[in-house]
Amino acid sequence: DLSDKLTRLRMEEPGIGSRMYAAMTLAKIAQTAGRVMRHEGDFGETVVLDGSFRRLWQWHQDLAPDWFKDVLVYR
């Protein structure tokens, strides 16, 4: 949430600000995707329509949880 003053200040921190924000964003996306499946036999899809996800994924996919990287279908 860039409207949060503390988040904005952290973003401005040289070298780690944007990676911290990227990690927070990827964690939220992974959490949302994980909510689709509650039980072992469940199946679901999460579609990310935000065009900025492409850049986020290209530059920061190393920050995503391993389970998310294993199941992501990127088109």
C-alpha positions in Angstrom: 0.0 0.0 0.0 2.0 3.0 -1.3 -0.4 5.3 0.6 1.1 4.1 3.8 3.9 6.4 5.0 6.1 3.7 6.4 5.9 1.6 3.2 6.8 4.7 1.1 9.8 5.4 3.3 11.0 1.8 3.0 10.6 1.9 -0.8 12.9 4.9 -0.9 15.7 2.9 1.0 18.5 2.5 -1.5 19.1 -1.0 -2.8 16.4 -2.9 -0.9 13.3 -0.7 -1.1 11.8 -2.0 -4.4 12.8 -5.6 -3.6 11.0 -5.4 -0.3 7.9 -4.1 -2.0 8.1 -6.8 -4.7 8.4 -9.5 -2.0 5.4 -8.2 -0.2 3.4 -8.1 -3.4 4.4 -11.6 -4.5 3.6 -12.9 -1.0 0.1 -11.4 -1.3 -0.5 -12.9 -4.8 0.7 -16.3 -3.6 -1.5 -16.1 -0.5 -4.5 -15.3 -2.7 -3.7 -18.2 -5.0 -3.4 -20.5 -2.1 -6.8 -19.6 -0.7 -8.5 -21.2 -3.8 -7.4 -24.7 -2.5 -8.5 -25.7 1.0 -8.2 -29.5 0.7 -5.8 -31.9 -1.1 -8.3 -32.7 -3.8 -9.3 -29.1 -4.6 -8.5 -27.5 -7.9 -8.7 -23.8 -8.8 -7.1 -21.2 -10.9 -6.0 -17.7 -10.0 -5.7 -15.3 -13.0 -3.6 -12.1 -12.6 -4.8 -9.5 -15.0 -2.6 -6.7 -13.9 -0.2 -5.8 -16.7 2.6 -4.9 -14.3 2.8 -8.5 -13.1 4.9 -9.3 -16.1 7.7 -6.9 -15.0 7.3 -8.0 -11.4 7.8 -11.6 -12.3 10.7 -11.0 -14.7 12.7 -9.0 -12.2 11.7 -10.6 -8.9 10.5 -14.2 -9.3 13.3 -15.3 -7.0 11.4 -13.7 -4.1 8.3 -15.9 -4.7 7.6 -18.9 -2.5 8.9 -22.2 -4.1 5.5 -23.9 -4.1 4.1 -20.9 -6.1 6.9 -21.0 -8.7 6.3 -24.8 -9.1 2.6 -24.4 -9.9 2.6 -21.1 -11.8 1.5 -21.2 -15.4 2.9 -18.0 -17.0 1.4 -17.0 -20.3 
